[in-house]
Amino acid sequence: MYINEEECAHAGFDAEQVAQIKKLGRRLERLAHACDALGIIIFGGSGAATLRFDDGHRRPLILAHLSTINVDGGDGSCAPAEDGYERGE
């Protein structure tokens, strides 16, 4: 994981909050690796998330609906913007 320190500062996060962001990022990385080991996809979009599994059907099997409010989908692209900060799609 790489933390964009300048972007965090620009967003108004102090050093303690950036440390919390790092902890949250590490937890999400561990969760994603654990799901991958089981063949589970974490799918998010439209404010909701599900755990999905490819059982060979043309549509993935939904294993669980997650109680989330802060999930966004998309292709996840990001690049430096004209202001010099890395920004998403």
Short mmCIF file of C-alpha atoms in Angstrom, two decimals:
data_model
loop_
_atom_site.label_atom_id
_atom_site.label_comp_id
_atom_site.label_asym_id
_atom_site.label_seq_id
_atom_site.Cartn_x
_atom_site.Cartn_y
_atom_site.Cartn_z
CA MET A 1 0.00 0.00 0.00
CA TYR A 2 1.15 3.50 -0.78
CA ILE A 3 -0.28 6.52 1.02
CA ASN A 4 -0.44 9.81 -0.90
CA GLU A 5 0.72 12.06 1.93
CA GLU A 6 0.30 15.31 -0.04
CA GLU A 7 -3.24 14.40 -1.08
CA CYS A 8 -4.12 13.56 2.54
CA ALA A 9 -2.80 16.94 3.67
CA HIS A 10 -4.69 18.69 0.86
CA ALA A 11 -7.90 16.95 2.02
CA GLY A 12 -7.31 18.35 5.52
CA PHE A 13 -6.29 15.15 7.31
CA ASP A 14 -3.78 15.58 10.13
CA ALA A 15 -0.95 13.13 10.93
CA GLU A 16 -3.13 11.11 13.34
CA GLN A 17 -5.88 10.75 10.75
CA VAL A 18 -3.34 9.71 8.08
CA ALA A 19 -2.12 6.99 10.47
CA GLN A 20 -5.74 5.81 10.78
CA ILE A 21 -6.08 5.80 6.97
CA LYS A 22 -2.97 3.59 6.78
CA LYS A 23 -4.44 1.16 9.33
CA LEU A 24 -7.75 1.00 7.45
CA GLY A 25 -5.94 0.42 4.17
CA ARG A 26 -3.94 -2.45 5.65
CA ARG A 27 -7.12 -4.04 7.04
CA LEU A 28 -8.79 -3.79 3.63
CA GLU A 29 -5.74 -5.32 1.94
CA ARG A 30 -5.76 -8.27 4.37
CA LEU A 31 -9.48 -8.78 3.81
CA ALA A 32 -9.07 -8.69 0.03
CA HIS A 33 -6.25 -11.27 0.17
CA ALA A 34 -8.30 -13.54 2.46
CA CYS A 35 -11.29 -13.36 0.08
CA ASP A 36 -9.05 -14.03 -2.92
CA ALA A 37 -7.67 -17.16 -1.24
CA LEU A 38 -11.25 -18.49 -1.12
CA GLY A 39 -12.07 -17.42 -4.68
CA ILE A 40 -14.40 -14.69 -3.42
CA ILE A 41 -14.73 -11.32 -5.16
CA ILE A 42 -15.60 -8.19 -3.17
CA PHE A 43 -17.89 -6.28 -5.52
CA GLY A 44 -18.98 -2.72 -4.86
CA GLY A 45 -21.12 -0.18 -6.58
CA SER A 46 -24.09 2.14 -6.09
CA GLY A 47 -23.43 2.38 -2.35
CA ALA A 48 -23.67 -1.37 -1.73
CA ALA A 49 -21.28 -4.31 -1.68
CA THR A 50 -21.58 -8.05 -2.11
CA LEU A 51 -19.32 -11.06 -1.79
CA ARG A 52 -19.46 -13.01 -5.04
CA PHE A 53 -18.27 -16.39 -6.27
CA ASP A 54 -17.88 -17.77 -9.79
CA ASP A 55 -19.53 -21.18 -9.75
CA GLY A 56 -19.47 -21.53 -13.53
CA HIS A 57 -22.89 -19.99 -14.15
CA ARG A 58 -23.00 -16.99 -16.50
CA ARG A 59 -23.76 -14.77 -13.48
CA PRO A 60 -21.78 -14.88 -10.21
CA LEU A 61 -23.28 -16.44 -7.10
CA ILE A 62 -23.99 -13.86 -4.36
CA LEU A 63 -22.63 -15.22 -1.08
CA ALA A 64 -23.42 -12.18 1.07
CA HIS A 65 -24.80 -8.65 1.00
CA LEU A 66 -22.61 -6.32 3.06
CA SER A 67 -24.14 -3.60 5.18
CA THR A 68 -22.16 -0.72 3.69
CA ILE A 69 -22.85 2.91 2.91
CA ASN A 70 -19.56 4.08 1.45
CA VAL A 71 -18.85 1.88 -1.57
CA ASP A 72 -18.24 3.09 -5.10
CA GLY A 73 -17.70 1.05 -8.21
CA GLY A 74 -16.16 1.79 -11.56
CA ASP A 75 -12.94 0.90 -13.28
CA GLY A 76 -10.83 2.44 -10.52
CA SER A 77 -8.66 4.51 -12.83
CA CYS A 78 -6.52 7.28 -11.36
CA ALA A 79 -3.83 9.64 -12.63
CA PRO A 80 -2.17 12.95 -11.81
CA ALA A 81 -4.49 15.89 -12.52
CA GLU A 82 -3.68 19.41 -13.68
CA ASP A 83 -3.32 20.52 -10.04
CA GLY A 84 -0.59 17.93 -9.45
CA TYR A 85 -2.68 15.69 -7.19
CA GLU A 86 -3.58 12.10 -8.04
CA ARG A 87 -7.31 11.93 -8.71
CA GLY A 88 -9.75 9.17 -9.63
CA GLU A 89 -12.24 8.76 -12.44
#
